[in-house]
Amino acid sequence: MMSDPSKAAHVTIVMIEDDEGHARLIERNIRRAGVTNEIIPFQNGTAALSYLFGADGSGDTNARRALLVLLDLNLPDMSGVSILEKIKSNPNIRRSPVVILTTTDDEREIQRCYDLGANVYITKPVNYESFANAIRQLGLFVSVMQVPTTD
Amino acid sequence: MSIFSSGFARKTLGLMTAATFILVLIAILSIWMVVRTQESAKSVASDREVRIAATVILTALLNAETAQRGFLLTGKEEYLAPLASAESGLPGYLSTLRKATRSVHENDANITRLQELTSIKMRELTRTIDLQREGRHADALMIVNAGEGRTAMDEARNVLGQIIATAESRVGTSLGAMEADARQLAWVTGIGGLSIILFSLMALHFVKENTAGLVAARQKVMELNTGLEDRVAERTTSLTRANEEIQRFAYIVSHDLRAPLVNIMGFTSELDVSTTALKTYFDADEPTEEQTLAAKRAAAEEIPEAVYFIRASTTKMDALIGAILKLSREGRRELKRERVDLDTLFAASAANLQHQLDTANATIEIPQELPSVVGDRLALEQVFGNILENAVKYLAKDRPGLIEVAGEESGGRVKIRIKDNGRGIEEKDLERVFELFRRAGTQDRPGEGVGLAHVRALVRRMGGDVTVTSTFGHETTFEVDLPKKSRIKEPHVESL
């Protein structure tokens, strides 16, 4: 089930982030960490879901792809938690790692995300140094991580 | 009526005192009557004694006289026996009479006279008998004829008759007095008894009245208690709701205000990076190709991009703060109470939306008659205007829009339903649409996510609530439930 290390380069990063500025900053810092993977940005949940699950909503189209989801919790049209729930309950894409990247540092919210199957939870710090650091570390993490695909 | 009524205490205490007083009076009177009766009985007995003694003396005198006559006629000694017994008995009888007379406090002067008379009579009798025995019958008759004895006898009979009559009349008087006393006692006891019964009845009445008052008071206390519990429960619910709202509000505000801050800080630092690249390029005597590229990228892309985002974030933040301020001002605005005819209000709102309706090829159906409510006109205009505006804004593109308004009134509440055949809201978003800065569905319409949050805050301040039901893709119904006469609440925490 596990993909071999060389596949790390083929991991596609799906970034669901409504704030364009944040998206840009995240992208810059990931690139700075030397990660060159494709990043597909979405500004709202509806568009992201239709990409992730395909037109028929089954997720078939992405079954064989290696995806990493960067997810903001506060989206204008739906809550990130419900996106997380959908991803983790879809048999085709539930093994894709989901990194929650949000401004919310509410304890219960964090617990809830892990309960629902989130793999990493990162709070966006207002302090840019910390923010950039966190993203760069995430980038390093992405460059070495094994992402499974579903057969 | 207070539970320990001083009036009640005073009344019952007064009645008890009066009853006790009457009882004591009856007792004293009874004792007095008994004493009087005893005295009367004693005096009656003494009077009887006087009468008996007088009768005995009279009988003795008559017996003695009869004996004398018999002896004088026949000369036989045996006739003299009663005279002898009278002679021996009389002194004793007289002293008895005197004692009895004294005991009834009667003057005993006539007794002294009686004593003289009896001794005169007895002397005369004795002399005639002595003469008869000596054989001087004629002398004896002469003495009798002289009448001294008869006179004495007559007077004695008179005196004795008087004594007897006096004694009898006194007995009669005493008995009459006793009877009168008894009657009086009976009256007093009867009236006293009746008064006590009356007082008892009155006291009973007061007790009943007071008990009824107590029961009523307890009932009232219980009712108040229940009411209080209900009110506490109501307040608790509303406080809990307010608390949840304030938490959600704080959460939303902290996130939404933080997001642009992250951008400003971030792109400021990015500016630093870019200026460093430029500086390196200008400082270098012969910049490398890489340095040149970096400087070019910084000047052409990175710096403008950073400035753009900083500006956009600042604008966004300003808009957010503006929206929060607006909500806060609206939340603090004092709501007025006036009669508002909802049919007129809806007609005006529809007229305001006419342009949008035409553009969207939509119609609004408003019934001729809608209930009226007492509330704040501006708030009601904002509430229904906002819901109508949303209905027009989120119509489905593939069919002509139809917005229907319906209203009903029951049990002091007015329910207004606004139904549209628009694109609908997914079930998971039904609650979310009321949250500040949140919007549901495809983000293809302008808006800040403030409208419905504001609507809910306003409706709740007027003592009502707004709910939404929807079939996704088909229709949405907003229901506003308002009190017929709204009591204006304190500014809602949600709208800080």
XYZ file of C-alpha atoms in Angstrom:
647
model
C 0.000 0.000 0.000
C 2.876 2.351 0.731
C 4.357 4.201 -2.187
C 8.123 4.152 -2.623
C 10.159 7.210 -1.555
C 10.683 8.454 -5.090
C 6.969 9.080 -5.271
C 7.266 11.949 -2.779
C 8.018 14.208 -5.685
C 4.687 13.402 -7.238
C 2.688 14.413 -4.255
C 0.208 17.107 -5.168
C -0.485 19.671 -2.489
C -4.121 20.743 -2.336
C -4.280 24.042 -0.505
C -7.752 25.094 0.702
C -7.312 28.630 1.955
C -9.765 31.482 1.459
C -7.282 34.215 2.223
C -5.204 34.917 -0.892
C -2.457 36.546 1.123
C -2.127 33.556 3.396
C -2.070 31.269 0.388
C 0.719 33.322 -1.139
C 2.750 33.372 2.062
C 2.327 29.647 2.549
C 3.380 28.966 -1.010
C 6.451 31.205 -0.772
C 7.646 29.579 2.417
C 7.058 26.067 1.117
C 9.077 26.925 -1.966
C 11.773 28.437 0.254
C 12.046 25.061 1.970
C 12.926 23.634 -1.407
C 9.663 21.870 -2.071
C 8.780 22.007 -5.726
C 5.624 19.899 -5.705
C 2.598 21.161 -7.507
C 0.376 23.290 -5.292
C -3.287 23.597 -6.280
C -4.946 26.479 -4.414
C -8.676 26.745 -3.656
C -10.330 29.756 -2.110
C -13.494 28.087 -0.910
C -14.733 24.724 0.215
C -17.172 24.144 -2.615
C -14.486 24.369 -5.317
C -12.038 22.284 -3.268
C -14.579 19.539 -2.681
C -15.561 19.347 -6.327
C -11.864 18.949 -7.179
C -11.203 16.350 -4.463
C -14.276 14.236 -5.072
C -14.685 14.798 -8.794
C -17.854 15.629 -10.640
C -19.682 12.540 -9.345
C -18.619 13.185 -5.753
C -17.125 9.705 -5.306
C -13.454 10.629 -5.212
C -12.658 7.966 -7.836
C -10.602 10.325 -9.963
C -8.122 10.924 -7.149
C -7.997 7.349 -5.906
C -4.599 6.688 -7.428
C -3.072 10.085 -6.801
C -0.885 11.079 -3.910
C -2.482 14.108 -2.288
C -1.579 16.257 0.678
C -4.325 18.574 1.869
C -3.560 21.880 3.551
C -6.822 22.992 5.118
C -7.941 26.240 6.693
C -10.857 25.819 9.091
C -12.635 29.133 8.569
C -13.900 29.201 5.035
C -16.585 31.515 3.813
C -18.986 28.910 2.490
C -18.504 25.940 4.810
C -16.497 24.965 7.807
C -13.135 23.293 7.303
C -14.181 20.673 9.835
C -16.916 19.442 7.527
C -14.391 19.195 4.665
C -12.081 17.201 6.931
C -14.978 14.946 7.854
C -15.808 14.362 4.197
C -12.220 13.570 3.248
C -11.755 11.166 6.145
C -14.975 9.320 5.429
C -14.384 8.852 1.710
C -12.798 5.444 1.042
C -10.866 6.770 -1.986
C -9.045 9.674 -0.420
C -9.272 9.154 3.336
C -5.579 8.054 3.491
C -4.377 11.385 2.151
C -2.693 13.310 4.941
C -4.573 16.414 6.021
C -2.685 19.309 7.582
C -4.924 21.795 9.367
C -3.401 25.243 9.035
C -5.562 27.841 10.685
C -5.648 30.873 12.950
C -7.895 29.136 15.451
C -6.107 27.815 18.521
C -9.200 26.685 20.384
C -8.377 23.517 22.377
C -11.661 21.794 21.612
C -11.344 22.595 17.927
C -7.877 21.008 17.833
C -9.106 17.896 19.628
C -12.082 17.639 17.338
C -9.863 17.774 14.255
C -7.577 15.020 15.519
C -10.635 12.975 16.470
C -11.873 13.295 12.923
C -8.550 12.058 11.581
C -6.494 15.195 10.967
C -2.790 14.293 10.682
C -1.214 17.592 11.717
C -2.651 20.705 13.272
C -0.698 23.937 12.909
C -1.809 27.322 14.231
C -0.872 30.276 12.036
C 1.052 32.599 14.323
C 0.596 36.331 13.844
C 4.345 36.666 14.322
C 5.749 36.155 10.852
C 9.027 34.588 11.921
C 7.151 31.796 13.655
C 4.741 31.557 10.755
C 7.492 31.254 8.193
C 9.324 28.771 10.391
C 6.261 26.615 10.804
C 5.628 26.547 7.070
C 9.259 25.854 6.236
C 9.286 22.965 8.674
C 6.104 21.753 7.065
C 7.880 22.014 3.699
C 10.802 19.928 5.010
C 8.292 17.473 6.330
C 6.553 17.284 2.954
C 9.833 16.653 1.170
C 10.537 13.545 3.236
C 7.061 12.249 3.924
C 5.587 9.102 2.463
C 2.183 9.679 0.998
C 0.080 6.621 0.268
C -2.122 6.101 -2.699
C -5.151 3.929 -2.674
C -5.180 1.015 -5.025
C -53.592 39.857 54.075
C -50.361 39.319 55.917
C -49.750 35.896 57.408
C -49.665 37.087 61.022
C -52.434 39.625 60.907
C -52.367 41.891 63.928
C -56.062 42.554 63.329
C -56.805 38.879 63.635
C -54.746 38.539 66.812
C -56.431 41.606 68.308
C -59.914 40.408 67.430
C -59.521 36.861 68.759
C -57.714 38.057 71.854
C -60.513 40.583 72.503
C -63.175 37.931 72.090
C -61.360 35.542 74.403
C -60.986 38.266 77.034
C -64.691 39.144 76.788
C -65.736 35.497 77.077
C -63.461 34.965 80.061
C -64.820 38.135 81.689
C -68.400 36.911 81.231
C -67.518 33.499 82.659
C -65.935 35.094 85.724
C -69.002 37.373 86.111
C -71.328 34.387 85.970
C -69.234 32.547 88.533
C -69.187 35.533 90.924
C -72.919 36.054 90.500
C -73.598 32.374 91.122
C -71.542 32.364 94.293
C -73.256 35.544 95.459
C -76.651 33.996 94.687
C -75.789 30.836 96.593
C -74.717 32.880 99.608
C -77.926 34.923 99.424
C -80.041 31.824 99.085
C -78.299 30.288 102.050
C -78.999 33.393 104.084
C -82.619 33.463 102.981
C -83.017 29.793 103.831
C -81.544 30.431 107.277
C -83.911 33.306 107.930
C -86.864 31.245 106.685
C -85.919 28.511 109.142
C -85.682 31.024 112.026
C -89.057 32.530 111.135
C -90.547 29.046 111.150
C -89.042 28.487 114.569
C -90.641 31.749 115.789
C -94.014 30.706 114.409
C -93.819 27.223 115.884
C -92.766 28.570 119.263
C -95.627 31.108 119.249
C -98.158 28.414 118.275
C -96.861 26.126 121.015
C -97.315 28.909 123.622
C -100.818 29.693 122.371
C -101.773 26.017 122.495
C -100.320 25.699 125.998
C -102.323 28.709 127.218
C -105.540 27.417 125.627
C -104.961 23.955 127.087
C -104.414 25.485 130.534
C -107.627 27.544 130.260
C -109.631 24.534 129.046
C -108.281 22.513 131.977
C -109.368 25.255 134.456
C -112.845 25.384 132.956
C -113.225 21.663 133.138
C -112.111 21.550 136.761
C -114.382 24.427 137.759
C -117.374 22.712 136.164
C -116.796 19.180 137.414
C -114.408 19.519 140.342
C -112.561 16.502 139.080
C -108.736 16.708 139.526
C -107.994 14.733 136.348
C -108.996 17.732 134.213
C -106.025 19.609 135.571
C -103.278 17.578 133.822
C -102.884 19.869 130.763
C -102.627 22.902 133.047
C -99.759 21.352 134.941
C -97.865 20.528 131.759
C -98.517 24.038 130.447
C -97.280 25.582 133.666
C -94.099 23.566 133.585
C -93.559 24.039 129.790
C -94.339 27.708 129.378
C -91.052 29.229 130.675
C -89.111 26.991 128.290
C -91.415 27.837 125.390
C -91.091 31.527 126.108
C -87.307 31.448 126.188
C -87.306 29.486 122.936
C -89.538 32.124 121.360
C -87.312 34.906 122.649
C -84.205 33.243 121.251
C -85.856 32.662 117.916
C -87.146 36.234 117.783
C -83.669 37.547 118.550
C -82.174 35.389 115.820
C -84.427 37.126 113.257
C -83.436 40.475 114.718
C -87.011 41.149 115.847
C -87.758 43.417 118.759
C -88.425 41.222 121.793
C -90.424 43.837 123.743
C -93.693 42.065 122.957
C -92.138 38.831 124.241
C -91.605 40.528 127.606
C -95.240 41.646 127.503
C -96.286 38.117 126.573
C -94.340 36.810 129.544
C -96.265 39.181 131.844
C -99.564 38.223 130.259
C -98.877 34.516 130.609
C -97.902 34.907 134.237
C -101.112 36.987 134.890
C -103.178 34.324 133.175
C -101.446 31.494 134.960
C -101.776 33.259 138.314
C -105.535 33.752 137.722
C -105.907 30.117 136.755
C -103.949 28.933 139.772
C -106.031 31.128 142.165
C -109.400 29.939 140.832
C -108.293 26.350 141.101
C -107.023 26.892 144.648
C -110.426 28.482 145.608
C -112.318 25.597 144.020
C -110.245 23.131 145.992
C -111.037 25.014 149.206
C -114.651 24.678 148.204
C -115.187 28.308 147.545
C -116.734 27.706 144.121
C -118.566 31.011 144.059
C -115.393 33.048 144.736
C -113.652 31.245 141.985
C -116.426 32.006 139.509
C -116.344 35.633 140.653
C -112.691 35.901 139.743
C -113.422 34.371 136.365
C -116.271 36.761 135.888
C -114.085 39.699 136.851
C -112.509 39.187 133.389
C -108.865 39.825 134.326
C -107.886 36.408 132.939
C -109.964 36.839 129.813
C -108.396 40.218 129.073
C -104.896 38.826 129.573
C -105.761 35.861 127.383
C -107.164 38.048 124.650
C -104.065 40.266 124.646
C -101.769 37.233 124.652
C -103.703 35.759 121.741
C -103.342 39.102 119.954
C -99.625 39.360 120.546
C -99.061 35.757 119.495
C -101.252 36.229 116.414
C -99.155 39.234 115.460
C -95.878 37.316 115.916
C -97.187 34.425 113.808
C -98.467 36.750 111.080
C -95.173 38.667 110.968
C -93.179 35.427 110.791
C -95.378 34.050 108.030
C -95.193 37.198 105.972
C -91.432 37.232 106.404
C -91.198 33.614 105.253
C -93.290 34.560 102.195
C -91.043 37.524 101.392
C -87.893 35.436 101.789
C -89.226 32.693 99.565
C -90.227 35.296 96.962
C -86.768 36.854 97.089
C -85.175 33.444 96.706
C -87.329 32.737 93.694
C -86.471 36.127 92.174
C -82.769 35.501 92.802
C -82.983 32.116 91.135
C -84.750 33.643 88.146
C -82.154 36.389 87.925
C -79.350 33.851 88.106
C -81.011 31.852 85.355
C -81.227 34.963 83.166
C -77.659 36.003 83.834
C -76.370 32.487 83.168
C -78.500 32.200 80.056
C -77.399 35.549 78.605
C -73.787 34.893 79.596
C -73.905 31.470 77.989
C -75.427 32.905 74.837
C -72.774 35.622 74.707
C -70.026 33.042 75.096
C -71.529 30.969 72.310
C -71.823 34.104 70.175
C -68.229 35.093 70.887
C -67.065 31.573 70.141
C -68.902 31.681 66.828
C -67.350 35.046 66.048
C -63.912 33.764 66.997
C -64.521 30.700 64.861
C -65.493 32.961 61.997
C -62.328 35.012 62.419
C -60.243 31.864 62.616
C -61.894 30.563 59.454
C -61.426 33.891 57.740
C -57.813 34.033 58.817
C -57.203 30.432 57.790
C -58.757 31.140 54.406
C -56.460 34.162 54.174
C -53.473 32.019 55.106
C -54.398 29.395 52.541
C -54.826 32.085 49.891
C -51.507 33.631 50.880
C -49.774 30.264 50.708
C -51.349 29.626 47.336
C -50.066 32.967 46.143
C -46.581 32.277 47.489
C -46.595 28.938 45.690
C -47.752 30.555 42.472
C -45.103 33.232 42.808
C -42.548 30.525 43.432
C -43.524 28.643 40.314
C -43.530 31.868 38.334
C -40.119 32.684 39.750
C -38.760 29.292 38.739
C -40.135 29.759 35.253
C -38.604 33.196 35.057
C -35.263 31.896 36.333
C -35.369 29.095 33.762
C -36.246 31.565 31.031
C -33.445 33.918 32.049
C -31.009 31.032 32.339
C -31.851 29.861 28.835
C -31.486 33.322 27.437
C -28.224 33.830 29.341
C -26.867 30.505 28.145
C -27.786 31.434 24.598
C -26.237 34.850 25.002
C -23.114 33.267 26.427
C -22.822 30.843 23.532
C -23.330 33.699 21.118
C -20.664 35.807 22.746
C -18.237 32.891 22.630
C -18.955 32.296 18.972
C -18.669 35.984 18.345
C -15.312 36.196 20.118
C -14.102 33.162 18.200
C -15.171 34.568 14.861
C -13.836 38.030 15.538
C -10.519 36.726 16.793
C -10.083 34.566 13.713
C -11.277 37.090 11.189
C -9.268 39.941 12.616
C -6.203 37.793 12.990
C -6.211 36.659 9.382
C -5.431 40.067 7.834
C -2.890 40.698 10.607
C -1.004 37.576 9.603
C -0.928 38.974 6.059
C 0.287 42.399 7.071
C 3.044 40.990 9.256
C 3.928 38.414 6.647
C 4.159 40.707 3.672
C 6.007 43.316 5.699
C 8.669 40.721 6.340
C 8.536 39.726 2.685
C 9.175 43.388 1.816
C 12.267 43.147 3.974
C 13.446 40.114 2.048
C 12.839 41.911 -1.254
C 14.604 45.110 -0.188
C 17.529 43.014 0.994
C 17.711 41.475 -2.485
C 17.655 44.962 -4.044
C 20.275 46.203 -1.613
C 22.554 43.258 -2.377
C 22.177 43.999 -6.089
C 22.984 47.692 -5.754
C 25.782 47.179 -3.254
C 27.560 44.640 -5.415
C 30.198 46.102 -7.743
C 29.443 43.471 -10.279
C 26.208 41.736 -9.449
C 25.990 38.107 -10.375
C 23.286 36.895 -12.690
C 21.476 35.377 -9.778
C 21.560 38.629 -7.825
C 20.282 40.490 -10.848
C 17.411 38.061 -11.270
C 16.502 38.271 -7.627
C 16.539 42.073 -7.716
C 14.427 42.103 -10.834
C 11.934 39.673 -9.311
C 11.813 41.745 -6.147
C 11.153 45.003 -7.941
C 8.772 43.669 -10.545
C 6.774 41.061 -8.640
C 7.458 40.657 -4.965
C 7.340 44.233 -3.770
C 4.147 45.167 -5.670
C 2.565 41.914 -4.536
C 3.454 42.575 -0.892
C 2.161 46.120 -1.107
C -1.021 44.870 -2.725
C -1.656 42.349 0.014
C -0.809 44.758 2.801
C -3.228 47.243 1.332
C -5.914 44.618 0.757
C -5.535 43.274 4.282
C -5.715 46.727 5.766
C -8.871 47.416 3.762
C -10.316 44.067 4.818
C -9.555 44.754 8.443
C -11.106 48.163 8.168
C -14.218 46.622 6.629
C -14.434 44.035 9.407
C -14.028 46.604 12.123
C -16.619 48.738 10.348
C -19.056 45.834 10.245
C -18.508 45.050 13.933
C -18.983 48.704 14.804
C -22.157 48.849 12.769
C -23.540 45.796 14.542
C -22.544 47.240 17.869
C -24.242 50.541 17.101
C -27.353 48.754 15.884
C -27.317 46.583 18.971
C -27.142 49.582 21.246
C -29.720 51.609 19.368
C -32.759 52.090 21.547
C -35.680 50.271 19.985
C -38.985 52.087 19.942
C -42.403 50.554 20.323
C -44.996 51.485 17.790
C -47.722 49.773 15.829
C -46.362 48.544 12.512
C -48.616 47.195 9.750
C -46.593 44.448 8.156
C -48.512 44.504 4.850
C -47.510 48.135 4.303
C -43.974 47.386 5.420
C -43.608 44.461 3.008
C -45.094 46.465 0.157
C -42.481 49.189 0.757
C -39.635 46.656 0.959
C -40.775 44.994 -2.273
C -40.893 48.374 -4.003
C -37.297 49.011 -2.910
C -36.257 45.714 -4.475
C -38.158 46.243 -7.713
C -35.029 46.809 -9.789
C -33.339 43.627 -8.559
C -36.578 41.719 -9.059
C -36.835 42.852 -12.667
C -33.216 41.962 -13.340
C -33.665 38.509 -11.824
C -37.027 37.936 -13.531
C -38.686 37.384 -10.184
C -41.954 38.295 -8.462
C -42.953 38.763 -4.846
C -46.407 37.783 -3.673
C -47.566 39.643 -0.614
C -51.047 38.940 0.802
C -53.466 41.853 1.147
C -53.738 41.344 4.864
C -50.803 40.743 7.151
C -50.949 41.062 10.954
C -49.670 44.172 12.621
C -47.141 44.082 15.444
C -45.941 46.496 18.083
C -42.208 46.885 17.699
C -39.421 49.033 16.303
C -40.251 50.083 12.741
C -36.661 50.477 11.596
C -35.654 47.123 13.064
C -38.595 45.380 11.389
C -37.738 47.047 8.085
C -34.155 45.864 8.386
C -35.178 42.330 9.355
C -37.679 41.751 6.553
C -35.751 43.864 4.024
C -32.674 41.735 4.641
C -34.506 38.425 4.295
C -36.251 39.585 1.096
C -32.979 40.864 -0.305
C -31.334 37.514 0.368
C -34.250 35.734 -1.279
C -33.765 37.804 -4.430
C -29.973 37.497 -4.273
C -29.885 33.713 -4.071
C -32.532 32.790 -6.610
C -31.826 29.840 -8.886
C -30.641 30.908 -12.344
C -32.604 28.298 -14.262
C -36.145 29.307 -13.296
C -38.226 32.437 -12.733
C -38.052 33.526 -9.135
C -41.076 33.425 -6.886
C -41.031 34.817 -3.377
C -44.116 34.246 -1.244
C -44.885 36.012 2.008
C -47.410 34.594 4.475
C -48.382 35.631 7.971
C -50.505 34.354 10.800
C -51.329 35.461 14.281
C -52.121 33.226 17.247
C -51.690 33.314 21.000
C -50.151 36.756 21.136
C -47.498 35.877 18.567
C -47.104 36.732 14.927
C -45.394 34.386 12.511
C -44.188 35.612 9.144
C -42.929 33.132 6.570
C -40.897 34.187 3.549
C -40.532 31.385 1.067
C -38.454 31.459 -2.096
C -37.850 28.935 -4.855
C -34.156 29.786 -4.955
C -31.055 27.654 -4.749
C -31.609 26.553 -1.169
C -29.216 26.016 1.730
C -27.560 22.734 2.616
C -28.675 21.281 5.916
C -25.239 21.609 7.514
C -25.242 25.325 6.761
C -28.708 26.117 8.117
C -27.361 27.388 11.419
C -24.192 28.780 9.915
C -25.976 31.348 7.739
C -26.868 33.269 10.921
C -23.244 33.482 12.063
C -21.271 36.655 11.681
C -18.988 36.803 8.583
C -20.151 33.372 7.423
C -21.873 32.644 4.159
C -23.131 29.399 2.747
C -22.972 27.794 -0.683
C -21.115 28.933 -3.782
C -19.453 32.269 -3.169
C -20.655 33.954 -6.347
C -22.568 36.865 -4.793
C -21.153 39.907 -3.061
C -21.616 40.157 0.686
C -19.821 40.205 4.002
C -21.816 37.686 5.981
C -23.303 40.273 8.295
C -26.960 40.498 7.199
C -28.512 37.454 8.819
C -26.425 37.780 11.977
C -27.869 41.245 12.290
C -31.403 39.969 11.550
C -31.191 37.342 14.264
C -29.814 39.792 16.819
C -32.617 42.273 16.080
C -35.397 39.683 16.172
C -34.118 38.296 19.456
C -33.951 41.753 20.941
C -37.623 42.158 20.112
C -38.338 38.928 21.986
C -38.698 36.731 18.927
C -36.641 34.284 16.947
C -35.839 33.546 13.335
C -35.404 30.079 11.911
C -34.795 28.684 8.455
C -35.800 25.507 6.678
C -34.677 24.586 3.212
C -34.638 21.928 0.555
C -31.247 22.290 -1.062
C -31.589 23.245 -4.693
C -35.300 23.968 -4.458
C -36.517 26.377 -1.858
C -35.830 28.174 1.374
C -38.272 29.403 4.027
C -37.348 31.904 6.679
C -39.785 32.070 9.584
C -39.781 35.088 11.863
C -41.667 34.497 15.094
C -42.398 37.773 16.866
C -44.447 38.647 19.935
C -47.537 40.656 18.959
C -46.352 43.284 21.416
C -42.616 43.076 21.776
C -40.983 43.904 25.049
C -37.625 45.350 24.153
C -34.710 43.513 25.671
C -31.441 44.974 26.795
C -28.955 45.298 23.943
C -28.014 41.818 22.924
C -24.527 40.609 23.722
C -24.177 39.157 20.267
C -24.244 42.615 18.843
C -21.946 43.961 21.554
